[in-house]
XYZ file of C-alpha atoms in Angstrom:
578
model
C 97.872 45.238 141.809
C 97.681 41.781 141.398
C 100.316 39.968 141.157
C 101.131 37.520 137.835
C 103.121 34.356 137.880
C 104.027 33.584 134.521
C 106.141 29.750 133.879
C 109.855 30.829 132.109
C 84.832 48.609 97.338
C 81.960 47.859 95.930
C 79.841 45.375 93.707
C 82.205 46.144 90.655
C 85.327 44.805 92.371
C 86.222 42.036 90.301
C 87.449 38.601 92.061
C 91.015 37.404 91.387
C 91.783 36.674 88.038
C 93.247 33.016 86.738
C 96.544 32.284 87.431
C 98.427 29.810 85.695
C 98.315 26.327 86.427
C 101.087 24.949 88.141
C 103.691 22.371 87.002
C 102.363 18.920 87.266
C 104.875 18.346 89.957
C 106.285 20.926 92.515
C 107.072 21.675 95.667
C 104.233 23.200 98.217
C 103.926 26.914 98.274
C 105.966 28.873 100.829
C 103.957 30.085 103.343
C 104.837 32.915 105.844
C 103.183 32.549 109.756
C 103.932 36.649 110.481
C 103.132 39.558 108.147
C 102.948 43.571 109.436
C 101.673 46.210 107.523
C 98.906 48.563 106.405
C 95.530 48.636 104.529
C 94.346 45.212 105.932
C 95.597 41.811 106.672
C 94.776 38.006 106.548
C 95.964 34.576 108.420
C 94.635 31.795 107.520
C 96.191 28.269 107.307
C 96.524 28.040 103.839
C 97.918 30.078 101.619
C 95.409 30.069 98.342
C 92.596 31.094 100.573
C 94.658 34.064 102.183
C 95.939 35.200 98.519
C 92.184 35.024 97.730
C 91.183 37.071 100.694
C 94.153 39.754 99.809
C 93.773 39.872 96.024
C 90.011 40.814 97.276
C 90.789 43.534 99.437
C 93.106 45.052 97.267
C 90.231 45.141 94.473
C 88.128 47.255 96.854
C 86.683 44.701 99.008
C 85.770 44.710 102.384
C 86.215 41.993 105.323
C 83.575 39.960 105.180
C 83.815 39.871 101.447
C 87.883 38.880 101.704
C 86.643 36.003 104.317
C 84.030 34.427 102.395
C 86.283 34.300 99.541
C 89.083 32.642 101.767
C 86.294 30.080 103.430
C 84.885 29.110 99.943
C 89.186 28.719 99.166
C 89.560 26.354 102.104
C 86.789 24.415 100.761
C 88.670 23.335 97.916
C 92.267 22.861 99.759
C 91.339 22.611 103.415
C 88.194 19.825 102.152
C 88.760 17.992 105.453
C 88.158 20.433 107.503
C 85.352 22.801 105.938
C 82.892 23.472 102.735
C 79.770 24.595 101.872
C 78.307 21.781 103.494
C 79.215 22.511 106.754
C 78.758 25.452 109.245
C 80.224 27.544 111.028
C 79.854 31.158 112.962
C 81.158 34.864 112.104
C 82.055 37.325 115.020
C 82.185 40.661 112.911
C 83.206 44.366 114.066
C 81.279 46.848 111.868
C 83.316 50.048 112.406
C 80.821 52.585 110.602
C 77.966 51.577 113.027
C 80.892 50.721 116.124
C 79.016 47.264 116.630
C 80.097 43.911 117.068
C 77.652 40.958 115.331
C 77.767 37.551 115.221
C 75.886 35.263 111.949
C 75.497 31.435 113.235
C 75.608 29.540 110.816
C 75.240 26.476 112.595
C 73.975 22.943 111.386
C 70.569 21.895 112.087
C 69.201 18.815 112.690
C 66.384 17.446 110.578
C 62.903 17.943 111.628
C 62.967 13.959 111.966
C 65.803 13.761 114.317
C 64.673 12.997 118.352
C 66.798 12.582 121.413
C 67.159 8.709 121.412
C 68.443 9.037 117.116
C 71.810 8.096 118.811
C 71.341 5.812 121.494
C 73.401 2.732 120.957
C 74.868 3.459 117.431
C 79.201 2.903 118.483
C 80.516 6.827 117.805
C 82.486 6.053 114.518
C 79.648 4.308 112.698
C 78.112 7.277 113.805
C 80.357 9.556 112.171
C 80.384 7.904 108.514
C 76.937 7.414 108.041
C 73.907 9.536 106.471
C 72.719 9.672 110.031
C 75.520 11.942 111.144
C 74.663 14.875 108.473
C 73.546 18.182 109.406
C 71.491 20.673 107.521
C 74.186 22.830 106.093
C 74.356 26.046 106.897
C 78.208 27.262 105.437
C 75.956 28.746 102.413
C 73.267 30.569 104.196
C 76.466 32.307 106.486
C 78.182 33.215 103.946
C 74.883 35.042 102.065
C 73.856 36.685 104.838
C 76.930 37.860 105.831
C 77.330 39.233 101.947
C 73.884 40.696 102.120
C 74.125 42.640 105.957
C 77.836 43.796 105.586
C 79.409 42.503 102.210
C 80.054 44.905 98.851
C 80.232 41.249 96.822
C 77.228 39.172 95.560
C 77.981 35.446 95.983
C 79.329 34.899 92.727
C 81.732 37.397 92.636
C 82.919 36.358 95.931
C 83.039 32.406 94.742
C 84.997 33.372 91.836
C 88.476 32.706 93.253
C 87.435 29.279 94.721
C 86.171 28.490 91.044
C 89.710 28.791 89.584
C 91.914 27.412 92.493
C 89.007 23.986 92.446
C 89.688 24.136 88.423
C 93.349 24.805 88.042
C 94.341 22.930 91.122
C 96.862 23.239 94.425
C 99.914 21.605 94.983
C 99.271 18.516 97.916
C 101.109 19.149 101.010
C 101.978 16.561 103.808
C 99.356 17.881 105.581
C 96.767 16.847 102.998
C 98.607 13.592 102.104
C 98.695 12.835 105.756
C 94.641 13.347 106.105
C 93.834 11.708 103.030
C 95.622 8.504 104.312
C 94.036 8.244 107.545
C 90.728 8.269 105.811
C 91.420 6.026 103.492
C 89.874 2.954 104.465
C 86.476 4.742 104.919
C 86.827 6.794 101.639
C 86.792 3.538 100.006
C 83.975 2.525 100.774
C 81.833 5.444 98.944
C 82.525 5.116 95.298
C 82.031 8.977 94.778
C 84.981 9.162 97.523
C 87.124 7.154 96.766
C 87.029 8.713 92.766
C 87.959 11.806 93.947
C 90.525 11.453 96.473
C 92.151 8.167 95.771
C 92.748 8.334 92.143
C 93.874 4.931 91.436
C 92.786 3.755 94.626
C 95.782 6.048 96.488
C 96.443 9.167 97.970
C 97.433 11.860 96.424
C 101.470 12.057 96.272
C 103.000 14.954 98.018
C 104.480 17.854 95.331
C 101.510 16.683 92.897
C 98.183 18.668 91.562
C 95.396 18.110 92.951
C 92.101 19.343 90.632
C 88.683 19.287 91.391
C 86.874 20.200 88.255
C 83.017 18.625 89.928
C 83.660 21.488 92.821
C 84.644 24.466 90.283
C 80.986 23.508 88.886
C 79.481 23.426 91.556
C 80.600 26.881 92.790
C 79.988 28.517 89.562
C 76.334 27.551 89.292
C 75.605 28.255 93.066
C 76.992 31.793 92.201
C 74.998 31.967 89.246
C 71.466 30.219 90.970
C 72.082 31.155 94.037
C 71.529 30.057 97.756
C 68.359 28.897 97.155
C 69.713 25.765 94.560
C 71.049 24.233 98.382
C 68.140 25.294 99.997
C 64.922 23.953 98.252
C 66.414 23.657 94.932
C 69.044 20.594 92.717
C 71.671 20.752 94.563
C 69.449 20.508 97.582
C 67.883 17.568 96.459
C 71.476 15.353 95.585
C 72.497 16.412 98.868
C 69.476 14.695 100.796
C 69.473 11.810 98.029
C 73.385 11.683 99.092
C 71.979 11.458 102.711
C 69.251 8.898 102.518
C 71.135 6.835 99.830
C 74.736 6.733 100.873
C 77.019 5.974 97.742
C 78.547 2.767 98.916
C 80.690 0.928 97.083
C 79.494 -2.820 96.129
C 81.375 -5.572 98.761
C 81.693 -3.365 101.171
C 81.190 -4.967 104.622
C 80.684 -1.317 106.326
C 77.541 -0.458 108.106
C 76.373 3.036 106.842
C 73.507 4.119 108.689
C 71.115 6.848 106.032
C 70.364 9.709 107.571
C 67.100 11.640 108.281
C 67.326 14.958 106.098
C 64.165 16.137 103.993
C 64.526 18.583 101.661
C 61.765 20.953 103.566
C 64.340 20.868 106.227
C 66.854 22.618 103.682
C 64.158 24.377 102.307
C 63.166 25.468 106.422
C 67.587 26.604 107.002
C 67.985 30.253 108.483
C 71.763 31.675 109.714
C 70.976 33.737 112.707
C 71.620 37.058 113.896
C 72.741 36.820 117.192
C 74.219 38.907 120.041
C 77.502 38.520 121.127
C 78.906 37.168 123.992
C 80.797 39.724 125.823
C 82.749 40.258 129.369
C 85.403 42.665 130.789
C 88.923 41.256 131.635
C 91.386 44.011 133.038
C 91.121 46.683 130.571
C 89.621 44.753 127.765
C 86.373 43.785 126.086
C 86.083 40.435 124.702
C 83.236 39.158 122.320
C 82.127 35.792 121.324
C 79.857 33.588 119.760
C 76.710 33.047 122.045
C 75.261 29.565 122.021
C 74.897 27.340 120.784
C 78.470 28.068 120.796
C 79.793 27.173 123.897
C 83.208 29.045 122.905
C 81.960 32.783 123.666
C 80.592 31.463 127.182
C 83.006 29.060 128.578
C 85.919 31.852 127.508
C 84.810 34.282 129.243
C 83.628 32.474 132.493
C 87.201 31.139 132.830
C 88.603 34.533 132.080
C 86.410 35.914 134.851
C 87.361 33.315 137.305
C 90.731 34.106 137.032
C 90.245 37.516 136.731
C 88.629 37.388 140.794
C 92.032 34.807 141.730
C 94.994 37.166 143.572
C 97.320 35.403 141.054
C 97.134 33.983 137.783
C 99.416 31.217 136.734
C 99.000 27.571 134.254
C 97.361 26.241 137.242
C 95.173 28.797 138.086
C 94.488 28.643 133.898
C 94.018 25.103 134.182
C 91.440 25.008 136.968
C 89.849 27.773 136.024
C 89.002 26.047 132.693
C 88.075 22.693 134.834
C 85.328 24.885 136.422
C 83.801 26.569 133.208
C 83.877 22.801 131.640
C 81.802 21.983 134.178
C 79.092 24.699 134.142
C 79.111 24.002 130.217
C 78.421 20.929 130.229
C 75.255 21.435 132.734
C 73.757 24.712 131.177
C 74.853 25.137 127.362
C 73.447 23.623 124.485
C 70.503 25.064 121.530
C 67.369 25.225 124.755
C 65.922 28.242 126.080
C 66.849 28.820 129.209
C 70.243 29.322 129.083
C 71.740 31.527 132.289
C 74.066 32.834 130.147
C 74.213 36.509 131.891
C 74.208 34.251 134.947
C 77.492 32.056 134.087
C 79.218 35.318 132.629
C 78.290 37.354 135.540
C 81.557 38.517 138.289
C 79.165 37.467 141.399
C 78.985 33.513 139.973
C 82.854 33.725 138.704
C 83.831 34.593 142.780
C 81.920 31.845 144.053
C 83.884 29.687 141.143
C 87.052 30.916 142.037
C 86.994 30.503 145.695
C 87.231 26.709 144.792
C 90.811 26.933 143.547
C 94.085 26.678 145.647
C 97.327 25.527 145.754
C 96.013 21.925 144.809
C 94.238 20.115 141.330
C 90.445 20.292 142.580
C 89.151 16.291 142.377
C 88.200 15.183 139.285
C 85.204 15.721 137.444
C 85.021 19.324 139.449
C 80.847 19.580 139.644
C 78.951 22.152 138.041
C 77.946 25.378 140.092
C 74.555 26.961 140.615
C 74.030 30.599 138.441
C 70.940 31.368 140.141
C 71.766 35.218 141.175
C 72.436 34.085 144.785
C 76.303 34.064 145.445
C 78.083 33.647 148.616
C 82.041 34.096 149.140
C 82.861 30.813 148.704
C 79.791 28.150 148.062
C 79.996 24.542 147.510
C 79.528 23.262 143.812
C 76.218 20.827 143.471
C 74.853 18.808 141.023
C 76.831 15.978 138.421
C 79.412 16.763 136.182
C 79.291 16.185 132.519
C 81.696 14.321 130.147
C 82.805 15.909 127.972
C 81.561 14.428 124.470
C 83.677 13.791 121.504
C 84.178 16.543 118.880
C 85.993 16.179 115.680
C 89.206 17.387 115.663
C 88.996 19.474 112.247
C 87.635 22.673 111.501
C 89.466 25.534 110.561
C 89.733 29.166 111.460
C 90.188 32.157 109.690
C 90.844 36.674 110.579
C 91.094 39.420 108.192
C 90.907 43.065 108.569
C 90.228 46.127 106.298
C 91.665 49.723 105.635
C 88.560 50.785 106.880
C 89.049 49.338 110.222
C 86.276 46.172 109.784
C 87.772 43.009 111.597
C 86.275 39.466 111.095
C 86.829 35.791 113.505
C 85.134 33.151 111.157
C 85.309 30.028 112.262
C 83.965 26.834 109.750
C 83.857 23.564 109.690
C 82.372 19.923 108.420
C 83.798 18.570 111.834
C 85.573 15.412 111.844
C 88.393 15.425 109.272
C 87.199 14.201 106.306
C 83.383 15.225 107.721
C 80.749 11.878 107.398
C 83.521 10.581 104.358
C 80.560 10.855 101.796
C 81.393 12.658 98.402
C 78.329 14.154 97.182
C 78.276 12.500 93.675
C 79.525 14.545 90.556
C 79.001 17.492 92.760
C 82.870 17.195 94.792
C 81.833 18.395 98.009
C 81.998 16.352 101.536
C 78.869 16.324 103.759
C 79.617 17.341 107.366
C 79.408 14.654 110.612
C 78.541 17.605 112.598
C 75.102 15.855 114.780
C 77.989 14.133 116.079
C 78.331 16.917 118.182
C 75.601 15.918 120.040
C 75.133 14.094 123.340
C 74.704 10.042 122.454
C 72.676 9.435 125.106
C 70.757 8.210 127.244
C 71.174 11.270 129.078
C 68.300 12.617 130.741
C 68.382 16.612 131.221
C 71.368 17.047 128.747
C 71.126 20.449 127.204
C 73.212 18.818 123.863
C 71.064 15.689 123.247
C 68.986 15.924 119.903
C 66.147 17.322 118.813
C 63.780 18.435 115.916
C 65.773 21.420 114.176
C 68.356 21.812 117.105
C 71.906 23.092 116.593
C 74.637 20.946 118.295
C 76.647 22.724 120.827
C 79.845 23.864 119.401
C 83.366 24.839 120.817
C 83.932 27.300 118.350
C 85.219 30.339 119.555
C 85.860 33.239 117.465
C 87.151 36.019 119.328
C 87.519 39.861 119.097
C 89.132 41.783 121.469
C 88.461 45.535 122.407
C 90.321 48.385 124.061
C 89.017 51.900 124.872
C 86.109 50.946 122.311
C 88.376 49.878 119.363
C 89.410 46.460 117.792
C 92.591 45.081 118.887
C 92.859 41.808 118.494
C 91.463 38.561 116.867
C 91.828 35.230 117.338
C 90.455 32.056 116.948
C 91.266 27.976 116.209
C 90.300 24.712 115.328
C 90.847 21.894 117.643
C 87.382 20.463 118.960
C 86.704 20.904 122.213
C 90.247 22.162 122.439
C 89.080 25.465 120.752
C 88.371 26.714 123.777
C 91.224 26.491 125.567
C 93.630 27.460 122.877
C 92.239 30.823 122.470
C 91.685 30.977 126.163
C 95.586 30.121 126.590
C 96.389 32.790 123.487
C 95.162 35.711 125.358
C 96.464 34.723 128.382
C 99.589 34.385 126.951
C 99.557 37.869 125.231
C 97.633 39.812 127.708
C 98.625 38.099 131.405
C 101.764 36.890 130.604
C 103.253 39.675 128.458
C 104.457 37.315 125.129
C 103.919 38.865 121.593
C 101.240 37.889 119.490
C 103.727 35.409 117.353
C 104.902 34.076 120.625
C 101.176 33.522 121.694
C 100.395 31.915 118.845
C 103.898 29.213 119.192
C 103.803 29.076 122.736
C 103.312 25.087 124.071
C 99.430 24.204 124.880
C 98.181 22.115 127.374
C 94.034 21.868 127.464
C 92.052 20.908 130.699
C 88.584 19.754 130.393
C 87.190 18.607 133.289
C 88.743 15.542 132.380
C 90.832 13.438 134.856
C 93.757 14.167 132.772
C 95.143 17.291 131.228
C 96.498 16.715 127.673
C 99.867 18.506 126.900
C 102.238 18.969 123.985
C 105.379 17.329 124.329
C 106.965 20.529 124.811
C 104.944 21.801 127.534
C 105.346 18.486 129.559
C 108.989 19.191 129.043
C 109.209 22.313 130.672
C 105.968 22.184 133.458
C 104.977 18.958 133.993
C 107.221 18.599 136.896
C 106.382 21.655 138.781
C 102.106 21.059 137.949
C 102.014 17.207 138.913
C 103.374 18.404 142.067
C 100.493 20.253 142.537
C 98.426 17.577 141.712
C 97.676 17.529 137.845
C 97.674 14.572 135.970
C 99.036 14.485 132.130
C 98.671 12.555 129.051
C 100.134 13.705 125.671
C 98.777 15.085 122.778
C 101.303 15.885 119.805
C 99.710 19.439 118.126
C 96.450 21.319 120.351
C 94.600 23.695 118.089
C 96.262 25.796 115.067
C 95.052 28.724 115.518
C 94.690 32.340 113.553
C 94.792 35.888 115.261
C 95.466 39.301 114.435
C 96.305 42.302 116.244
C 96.182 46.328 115.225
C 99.644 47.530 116.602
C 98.680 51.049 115.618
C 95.355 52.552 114.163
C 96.480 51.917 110.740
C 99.102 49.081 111.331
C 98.087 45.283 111.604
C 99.948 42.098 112.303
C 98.624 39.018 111.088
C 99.825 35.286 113.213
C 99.361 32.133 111.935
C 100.476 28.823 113.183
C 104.289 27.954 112.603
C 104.426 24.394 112.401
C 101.189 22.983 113.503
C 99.296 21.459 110.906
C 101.986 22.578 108.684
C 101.906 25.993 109.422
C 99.727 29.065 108.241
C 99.851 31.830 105.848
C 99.538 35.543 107.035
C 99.478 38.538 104.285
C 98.835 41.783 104.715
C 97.926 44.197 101.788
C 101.057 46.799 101.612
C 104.442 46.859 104.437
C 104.195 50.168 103.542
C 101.706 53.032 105.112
């Protein structure tokens, strides 16, 4: 045995019906991180968009309907961090046809868009600019996924989304605290700055905030459907958005316009893709396949460490160093990718001979999945920085009574996405072609490209045992995705902690960078014994907030959500009793 160190219903189902407004002052909702119980469950990190997703599968309503009513939800509270003008991917377990799938819902880049559109533009003039907006794809996911596996049409699932954007929430710190560090670029678009800085502030923690433009918006995509974003009005306000930012007059900003036809909206597919998936111990774990990097660079680190005698934070934290690397050299939207290759146990050996009792030197290189492995070869080729990814996104599980288990990850990337209201229509436009390499890079798989898909460190996860779901989990964080659900299952499955304590545990992240960041409280209790094996540390206050899941019997589920970070989540389940 090896040994483990571990450190101290149908189309008639009716969507929620209107609640009452709230007072025009209150305290934020109560939200609970752990519910157990029976006939499905929910965590997300807010607590409108997991009533939405439980008020829909106690009307009848499946998984995927409950999650794209809770994404469409987080568009109106969560606006930072997702919409329908973002992306995002879907890691689904059908359980009639015993099949995991996967929707990508990815941005594209315009048609327009070639590998120099970045070269010398500074990164945050990047981000708020037309230039930065990808072709949405948050829409096309979610009809799809409705279409393939849902019992809802769109409307019916957009219905609870309609009256939280109408009636209102109440503002937390959380979305005080965003609002305010986006002020100064929310300013300068005057459809912006109407909607989230009514008179010319943030919101005040304990009030309402409404967003009557979204309800409308909603309602007549559920009664036009899809095809008003892609080809049709809406469509066209979003690329006039694009082309023409909104800026207010004095302004001394430089906003770049962007590069987005409407035939490129009109030209928008979510994909069908297969899953990434690898053995670890006694489990099966899928992903998201690229251009996802999350599905991939998961599961090479877990199979690293699976081939180490001993698994412990360093082992976790150069294994991860490795699978940075090969990222960074093989995964991006190109043909070509070795992904059988990099997920194979031959290549995760020859990985994992290169860790010992020391921090490997920084950047570790990338290896060589060719199909030729020795026991122990030396890395070649350069390594990679890793590039900048917006912190934001957000990440969502549910489960049904009939055994159906969704990871849906979405996003509009940075917090606050590109800053650009569409006007009258309250929705934010995504920065995600940040997400590509700037450049000049020759030989980058992640620079830009006519229709390409930035590479993503999303990383919805579903976990399998003896051919049945067990757990789910998934986060936002960046780049930091990865290693937060990477540390989560580790946690749970290698170290023996609970799902809740999973979930709380302290982070640290390690991407082939020269330093590891670390939450306070995981510097406080390992920083002493890892820097004396020669990791370096920096600090970062809150890594990831993440989501999970996990069926504790065939019939009994126990939804996780964050604690504290970014003010804590909300799990529900449907009944506590059987």
């Amino acid at each position: 045995m090896r040994r483990v160190i571990f450190p101290a219903a149908a189309a008639a189902v009716l969507a929620v019906s209107l609640l009452h407004a709230p007072p025009a002052s209150a305290d934020p909702p109560r939200k609970t991180p752990v519910a157990e119980g029976y006939g499905g469950a929910v965590a997300t990190v807010d607590l409108e968009a997991s009533k939405a997703a439980i008020a829909v599968l106690k009307r009848g309503g499946n998984a995927v309907d409950a999650a794209v009513a809770a994404g469409a939800v987080l568009g109106v509270t969560e606006p930072y961090s997702a919409g329908l003008a973002g992306g995002g991917f879907m890691v689904y377990y059908d359980a009639r046809k015993r099949k995991v799938f996967t929707i990508d819902g990815r941005e594209t880049a315009p048609k327009a868009m070639g590998p120099t559109a970045f070269e010398g533009v500074p990164f945050e003039e990047g981000v708020t600019s037309g230039l930065s907006a990808g072709v949405p794809g948050t829409v096309a996911n979610w009809d799809v996924a409705l279409r393939r596996f849902g019992t809802l049409s769109l409307r019916q699932a957009l219905q609870p989304a309609v009256e939280v954007a109408s009636r209102g929430f109440v503002v937390d710190q959380t979305f005080h605290d965003q609002t305010a560090a986006n002020a100064d670029r929310f300013k300068d678009f005057t459809s912006t700055a109407e909607l989230y800085l009514p008179n010319g502030a943030p919101p005040r923690v304990g009030s309402v905030f409404r967003n009557p433009e979204l309800a409308a918006t909603y309602r007549e995509l559920g009664r036009r459907g899809p095809e008003w974003l892609y080809g049709g009005q809406l469509g066209k306000e979003v690329v006039a958005t694009v082309k023409r930012p909104p800026v207010t007059a004095g302004s001394t900003r430089n906003v770049r316009p962007g590069l987005m036809e409407l035939s490129d909206l009109r030209d928008y597919r979510a994909l069908l893709r297969e899953p990434t998936k690898v053995s670890y111990k006694n489990l099966d774990v899928y992903g998201m396949a690229p251009p996802s990097s999350g599905g991939s660079t998961v599961s090479e680190a877990l199979n690293i460490m699976e081939a180490l005698p001993e698994v412990g934070l360093h082992e976790y934290l150069e294994a991860s160093r490795l699978a940075y690397a090969d990222r960074g050299q093989y995964v991006g939207d190109i043909p070509g990718v070795p992904l059988d290759e990099l997920l194979s146990d031959g290549f995760a050996k020859e990985r994992a001979c290169l860790i010992d009792e020391r921090a490997m030197p920084h950047p570790a290189a990338p290896g060589s999945p060719d199909g030729s492995y020795g026991p122990c070869a030396e890395p070649g080729g350069t390594a990679t920085p890793v590039a900048k990814e917006g912190p934001e996104t957000t990440h969502l599980v549910v489960a049904d009574r009939w055994g159906n288990v969704i990871a849906y990850n979405l996003t509009i990337e940075s917090t606050g996405g590109n800053g650009i209201v569409v006007p009258g229509r309250g929705v934010l436009l995504n920065n995600e072609l940040t997400d590509f390499t700037f450049g000049p890079a020759p030989g980058d798989p992640n620079l830009p490209g006519p229709g390409k898909r930035p590479r993503s460190s999303m990383a919805p996860t579903l976990v399998f045992e003896k051919g049945r779901p067990v757990l789910a989990v998934g986060s936002p964080g960046g780049s930091t995705i990865i290693t937060t659900v990477l540390q989560i299952l580790l946690n749970r499955y290698e170290w023996g902690m609970s799902l809740p304590e999973a979930l709380a545990a302290p982070r640290a992240t390690q991407r082939n960078t020269a330093q590891t960041q670390a939450e306070p409280a995981f510097l406080d209790r390992y920083r002493a014994e890892l820097e004396a094996k020669g990791h370096s540390f920096t600090s970062n206050p809150e890594i990831g907030a993440a989501t999970a899941l996990e069926f504790l019997s065939r019939d009994r589920v126990q939804a996780v959500a964050e604690p504290t970070r970014r003010g804590g989540g909300s799990a529900m389940v449907v009944s506590s009793r059987g």
